[in-house]
Coordinates of C-alpha atoms in Angstrom, one line a residue:
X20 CA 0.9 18.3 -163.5
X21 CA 3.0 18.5 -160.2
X22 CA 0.9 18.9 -157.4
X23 CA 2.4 21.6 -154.6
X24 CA 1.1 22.8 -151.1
X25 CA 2.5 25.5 -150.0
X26 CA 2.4 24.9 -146.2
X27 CA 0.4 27.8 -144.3
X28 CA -1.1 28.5 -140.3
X29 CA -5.0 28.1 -139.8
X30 CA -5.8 31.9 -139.2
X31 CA -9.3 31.1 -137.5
X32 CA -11.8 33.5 -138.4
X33 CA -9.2 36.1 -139.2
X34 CA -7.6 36.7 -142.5
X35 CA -3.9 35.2 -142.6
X36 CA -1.6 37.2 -142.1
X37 CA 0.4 35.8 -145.2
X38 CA -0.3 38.5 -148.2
X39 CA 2.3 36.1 -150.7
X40 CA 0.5 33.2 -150.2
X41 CA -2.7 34.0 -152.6
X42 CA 0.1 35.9 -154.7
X43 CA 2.1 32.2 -155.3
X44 CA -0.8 30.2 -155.0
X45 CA -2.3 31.8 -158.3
X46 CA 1.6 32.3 -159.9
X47 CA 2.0 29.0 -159.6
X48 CA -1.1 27.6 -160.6
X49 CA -1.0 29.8 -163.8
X50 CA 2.4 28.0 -164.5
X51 CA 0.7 24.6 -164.5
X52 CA 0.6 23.4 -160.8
X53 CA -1.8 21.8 -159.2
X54 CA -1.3 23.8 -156.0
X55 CA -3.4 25.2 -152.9
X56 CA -2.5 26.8 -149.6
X57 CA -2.9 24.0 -146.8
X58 CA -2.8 24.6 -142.9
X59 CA 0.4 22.2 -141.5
X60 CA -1.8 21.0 -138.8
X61 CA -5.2 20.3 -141.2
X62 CA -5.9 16.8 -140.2
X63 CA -7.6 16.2 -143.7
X64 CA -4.5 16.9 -145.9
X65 CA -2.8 14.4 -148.2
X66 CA 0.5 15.1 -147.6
X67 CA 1.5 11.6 -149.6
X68 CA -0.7 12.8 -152.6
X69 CA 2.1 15.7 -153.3
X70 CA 4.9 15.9 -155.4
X71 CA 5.9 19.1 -153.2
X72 CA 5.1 20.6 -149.8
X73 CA 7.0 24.0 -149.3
X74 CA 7.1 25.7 -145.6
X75 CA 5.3 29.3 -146.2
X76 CA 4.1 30.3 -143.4
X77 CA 3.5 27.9 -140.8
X78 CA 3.9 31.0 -138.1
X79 CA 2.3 29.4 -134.7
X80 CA 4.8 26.6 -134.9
X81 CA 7.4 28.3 -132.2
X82 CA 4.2 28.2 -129.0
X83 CA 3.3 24.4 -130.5
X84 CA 6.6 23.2 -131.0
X85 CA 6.2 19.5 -130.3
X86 CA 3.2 18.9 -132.1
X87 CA 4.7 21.2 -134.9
X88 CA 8.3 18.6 -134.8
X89 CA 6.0 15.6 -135.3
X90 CA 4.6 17.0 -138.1
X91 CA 7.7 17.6 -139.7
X92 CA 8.4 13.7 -139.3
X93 CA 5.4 12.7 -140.5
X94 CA 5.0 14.9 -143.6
X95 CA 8.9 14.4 -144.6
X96 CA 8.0 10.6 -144.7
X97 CA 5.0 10.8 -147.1
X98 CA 6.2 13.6 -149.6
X99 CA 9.4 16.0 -150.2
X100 CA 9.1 19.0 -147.6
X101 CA 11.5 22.2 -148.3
X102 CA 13.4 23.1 -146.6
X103 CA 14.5 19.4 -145.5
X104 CA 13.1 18.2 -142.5
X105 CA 17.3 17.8 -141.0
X106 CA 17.4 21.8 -141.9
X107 CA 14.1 23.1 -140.4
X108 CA 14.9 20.8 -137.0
X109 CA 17.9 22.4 -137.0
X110 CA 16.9 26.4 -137.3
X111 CA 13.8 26.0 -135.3
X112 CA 16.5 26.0 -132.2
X113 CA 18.1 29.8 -132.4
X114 CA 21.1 28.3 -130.4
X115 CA 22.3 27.7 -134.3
X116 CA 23.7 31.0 -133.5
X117 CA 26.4 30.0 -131.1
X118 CA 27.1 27.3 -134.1
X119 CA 27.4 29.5 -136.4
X120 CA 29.7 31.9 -134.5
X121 CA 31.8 29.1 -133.8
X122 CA 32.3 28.3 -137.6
X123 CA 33.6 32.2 -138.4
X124 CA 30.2 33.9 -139.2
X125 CA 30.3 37.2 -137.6
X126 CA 27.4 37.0 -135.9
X127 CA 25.4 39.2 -133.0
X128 CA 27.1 37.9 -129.5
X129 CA 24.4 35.7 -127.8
X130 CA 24.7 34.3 -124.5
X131 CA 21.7 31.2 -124.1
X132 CA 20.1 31.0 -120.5
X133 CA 18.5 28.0 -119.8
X134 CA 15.8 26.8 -117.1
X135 CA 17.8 26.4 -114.2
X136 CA 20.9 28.4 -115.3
X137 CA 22.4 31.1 -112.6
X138 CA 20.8 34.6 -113.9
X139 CA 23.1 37.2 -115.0
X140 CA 21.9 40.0 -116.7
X141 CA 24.4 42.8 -118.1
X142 CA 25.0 46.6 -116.2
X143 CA 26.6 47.9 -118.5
X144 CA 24.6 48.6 -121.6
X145 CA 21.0 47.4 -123.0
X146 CA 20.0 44.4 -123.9
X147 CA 17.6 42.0 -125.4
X148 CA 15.9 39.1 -123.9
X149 CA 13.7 36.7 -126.6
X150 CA 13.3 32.7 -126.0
X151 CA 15.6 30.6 -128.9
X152 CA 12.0 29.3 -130.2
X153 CA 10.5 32.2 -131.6
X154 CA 8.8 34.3 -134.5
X155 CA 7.9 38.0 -135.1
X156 CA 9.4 39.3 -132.1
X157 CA 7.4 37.1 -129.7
X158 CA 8.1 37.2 -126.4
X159 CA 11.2 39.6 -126.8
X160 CA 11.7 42.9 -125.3
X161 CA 14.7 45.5 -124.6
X162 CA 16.1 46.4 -121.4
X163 CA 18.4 48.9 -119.7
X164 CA 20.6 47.9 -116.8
X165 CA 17.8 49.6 -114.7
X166 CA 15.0 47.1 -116.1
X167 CA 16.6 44.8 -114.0
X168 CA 13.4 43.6 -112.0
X169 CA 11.9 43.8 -115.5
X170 CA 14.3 41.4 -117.1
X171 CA 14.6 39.1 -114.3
X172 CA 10.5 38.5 -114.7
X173 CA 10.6 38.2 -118.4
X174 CA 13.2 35.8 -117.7
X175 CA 11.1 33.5 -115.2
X176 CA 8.4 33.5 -117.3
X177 CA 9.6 32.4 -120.6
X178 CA 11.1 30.0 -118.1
X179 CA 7.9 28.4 -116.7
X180 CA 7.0 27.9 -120.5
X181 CA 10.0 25.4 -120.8
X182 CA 12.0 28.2 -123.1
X183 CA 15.7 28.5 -122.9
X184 CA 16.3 32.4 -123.2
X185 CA 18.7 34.3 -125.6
X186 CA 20.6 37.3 -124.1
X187 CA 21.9 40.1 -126.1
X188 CA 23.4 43.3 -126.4
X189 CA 21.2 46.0 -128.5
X190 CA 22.9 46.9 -131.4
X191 CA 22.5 50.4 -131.4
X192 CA 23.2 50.1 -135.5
X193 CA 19.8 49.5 -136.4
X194 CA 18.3 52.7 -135.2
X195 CA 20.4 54.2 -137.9
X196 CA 21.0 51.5 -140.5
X197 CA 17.9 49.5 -139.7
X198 CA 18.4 45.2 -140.0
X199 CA 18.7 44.0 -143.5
X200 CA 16.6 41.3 -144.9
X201 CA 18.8 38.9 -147.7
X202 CA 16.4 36.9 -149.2
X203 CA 17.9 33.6 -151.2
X204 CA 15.7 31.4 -153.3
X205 CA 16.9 28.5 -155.8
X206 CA 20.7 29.1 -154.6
X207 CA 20.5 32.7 -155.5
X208 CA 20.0 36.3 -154.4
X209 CA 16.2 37.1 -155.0
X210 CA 15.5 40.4 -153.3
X211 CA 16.8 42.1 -150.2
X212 CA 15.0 44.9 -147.7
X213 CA 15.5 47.2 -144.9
X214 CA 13.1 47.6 -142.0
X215 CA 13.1 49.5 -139.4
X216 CA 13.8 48.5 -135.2
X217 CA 11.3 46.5 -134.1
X218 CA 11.4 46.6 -129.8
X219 CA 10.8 49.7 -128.3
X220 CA 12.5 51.0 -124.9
X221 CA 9.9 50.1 -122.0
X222 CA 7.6 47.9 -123.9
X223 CA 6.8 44.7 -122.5
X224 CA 7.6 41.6 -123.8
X225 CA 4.2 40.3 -124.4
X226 CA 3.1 43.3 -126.1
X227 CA 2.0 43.2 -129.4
X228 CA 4.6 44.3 -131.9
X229 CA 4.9 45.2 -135.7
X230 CA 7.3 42.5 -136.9
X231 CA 9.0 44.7 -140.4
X232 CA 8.4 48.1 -139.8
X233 CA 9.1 51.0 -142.2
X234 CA 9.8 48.4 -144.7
X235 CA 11.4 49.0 -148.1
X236 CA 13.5 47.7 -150.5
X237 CA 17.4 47.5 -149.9
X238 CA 20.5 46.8 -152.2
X239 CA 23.0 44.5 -150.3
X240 CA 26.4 45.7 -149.9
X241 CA 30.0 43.4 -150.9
X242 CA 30.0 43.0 -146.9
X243 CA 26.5 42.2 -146.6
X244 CA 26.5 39.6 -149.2
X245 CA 29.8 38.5 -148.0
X246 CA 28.3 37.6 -144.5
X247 CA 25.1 35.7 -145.7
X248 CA 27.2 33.2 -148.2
X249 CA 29.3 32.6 -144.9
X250 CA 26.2 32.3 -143.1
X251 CA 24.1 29.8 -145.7
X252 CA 27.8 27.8 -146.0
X253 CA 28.1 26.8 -142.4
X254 CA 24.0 25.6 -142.0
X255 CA 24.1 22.1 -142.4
X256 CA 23.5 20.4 -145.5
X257 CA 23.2 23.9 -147.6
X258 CA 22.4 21.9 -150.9
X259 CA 19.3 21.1 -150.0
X260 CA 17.8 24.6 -149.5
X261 CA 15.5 26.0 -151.4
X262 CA 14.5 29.6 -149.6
X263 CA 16.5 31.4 -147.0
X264 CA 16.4 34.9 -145.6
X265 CA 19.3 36.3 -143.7
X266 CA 19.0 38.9 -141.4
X267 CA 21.7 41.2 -140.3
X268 CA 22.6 44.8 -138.5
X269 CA 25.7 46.6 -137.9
X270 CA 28.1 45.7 -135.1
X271 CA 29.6 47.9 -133.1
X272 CA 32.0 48.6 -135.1
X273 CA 30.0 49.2 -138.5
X274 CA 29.9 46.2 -140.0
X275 CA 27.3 43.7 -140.9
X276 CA 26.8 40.4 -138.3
X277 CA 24.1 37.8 -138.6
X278 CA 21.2 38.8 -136.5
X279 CA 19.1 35.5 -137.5
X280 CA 18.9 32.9 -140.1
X281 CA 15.2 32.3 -141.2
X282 CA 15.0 29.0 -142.9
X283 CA 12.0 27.9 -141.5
X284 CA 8.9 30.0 -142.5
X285 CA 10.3 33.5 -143.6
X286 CA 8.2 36.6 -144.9
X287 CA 9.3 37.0 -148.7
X288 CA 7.9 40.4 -148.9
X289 CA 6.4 40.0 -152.2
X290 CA 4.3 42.8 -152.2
X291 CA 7.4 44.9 -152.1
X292 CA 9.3 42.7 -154.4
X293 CA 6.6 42.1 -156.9
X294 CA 9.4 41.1 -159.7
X295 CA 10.4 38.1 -157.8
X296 CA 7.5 35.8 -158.3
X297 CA 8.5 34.5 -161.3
X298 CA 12.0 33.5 -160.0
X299 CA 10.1 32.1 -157.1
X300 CA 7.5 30.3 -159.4
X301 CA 10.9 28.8 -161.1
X302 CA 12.2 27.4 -158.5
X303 CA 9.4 25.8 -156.9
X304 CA 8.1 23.8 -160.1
X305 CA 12.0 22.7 -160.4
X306 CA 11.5 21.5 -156.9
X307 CA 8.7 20.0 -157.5
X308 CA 10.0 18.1 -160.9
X309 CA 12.8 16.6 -158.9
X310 CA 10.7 15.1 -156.4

């Protein structure tokens, strides 16, 4: 019996916000699994008793990110952790971006402003401002040329936290075709969805947001699909994934570019997807028997 965690946040007295963790917890556990949902930073958790600890939802690691990188080295050490510890280093960093832009990908043009760095902030159209270590919209917000007082102070604070910021252009596309949500799982298409915008003119950047609004199901286009196996090609060592979600809107000129590349701890919208657990269920347990 293979013996899986599937790598969660501590929610505190709150319910977790994860509603496919219960869902695979009890999938795979039907299929023959010893498996449970364990917090990343429990510090009673036997990560060498495992065959198999899978990244779910470990969604405070981007505000605790050096405690969250020596867990990654210390769990990779006593048991297999998907995605591979190289990967997950490498996409907790959003200046993959510039790598992957670099390499072909059509991708959302993103300048990277670091502590330090001379600011200077677009007048000629809106723009986003979000720190390169991030989930759920945290810490981002949309600006107008005439938000620049606003922008500037965004700026310094993310700043004083010791984040390097990401600047760019709002893509006006996803107010009419929304961003699209490819989700991959064992080397393979499993499900894709549309959501709505998330940041909303004149709302701060601390504010508390609705990550995947207006959420439904989506059915990727030849260009769409074209753009995430360009994307998943260039992330280092691509052989060893087992989940990724890419995320894309459309450019300027109508076509889809990568907006992100969630490798980490991405939502896999089950409850909207219900058909997809088994594939999911699948691929874990092969994981797992490969360990």
């Amino acid at each position: 019996m293979p013996r899986i965690a599937l790598v969660t946040y501590d929610p505190g007295p709150r319910p977790s916000r994860d509603t496919d963790l219960p869902v695979l917890v009890d999938a795979l556990t039907a299929a023959g699994a010893d498996t449970r949902a364990v917090a990343w930073d429990d510090p009673d958790a036997d990560w060498a008793g495992l065959d198999l600890a899978v990244l779910r939802s470990t969604w405070d690691y981007s505000w605790r990110a050096a405690e969250f990188s020596a867990w990654l080295e210390r769990c990779a050490g006593l048991t297999r952790l998907l995605n591979p510890l190289g990967v997950v280093r490498w996409n907790t960093d959003k200046r993959y971006l510039g790598e992957l832009a670099a390499a072909g990908v059509p991708t959302v043009p993103t300048r990277y402003l670091a502590p330090g760095d001379p600011v200077g902030l677009p007048d000629g159209h809106d723009y986003v401002i979000k720190p390169t270590s991030g989930a759920g919209a945290r810490f981002a917000a949309r600006y107008t040329p005439d938000d620049h007082a606003r922008a500037v102070r965004h700026l310094q604070h993310l700043h004083a936290e010791g984040f390097t910021a990401m600047l760019q252009p709002y893509v006006r596309g996803i107010e009419t075709g929304g961003e699209r949500a490819l989700q991959f799982f064992g080397g393979r298409l499993l499900h894709a969805s549309r959501k709505g915008a998330v940041l909303a003119p004149g709302a701060p950047y601390d504010a508390d947001k609705v990550p995947h609004p207006d959420l439904q199901p989506w059915e990727p286009t030849p260009a769409e699909l074209a753009v995430a196996e360009r994307a998943l090609a260039a992330v280092p060592d691509p052989s060893g994934l087992l989940y990724a979600r890419v995320d894309l809107v459309d450019g300027e000129d109508g076509t889809p570019r990568l907006m992100e590349l969630e490798l980490v701890e991405p939502n896999l919208f089950l409850g909207l997807h219900p058909g997809s657990v088994p594939r999911v269920v699948e691929a874990v347990l092969a994981a797992a028997g490969s360990a």
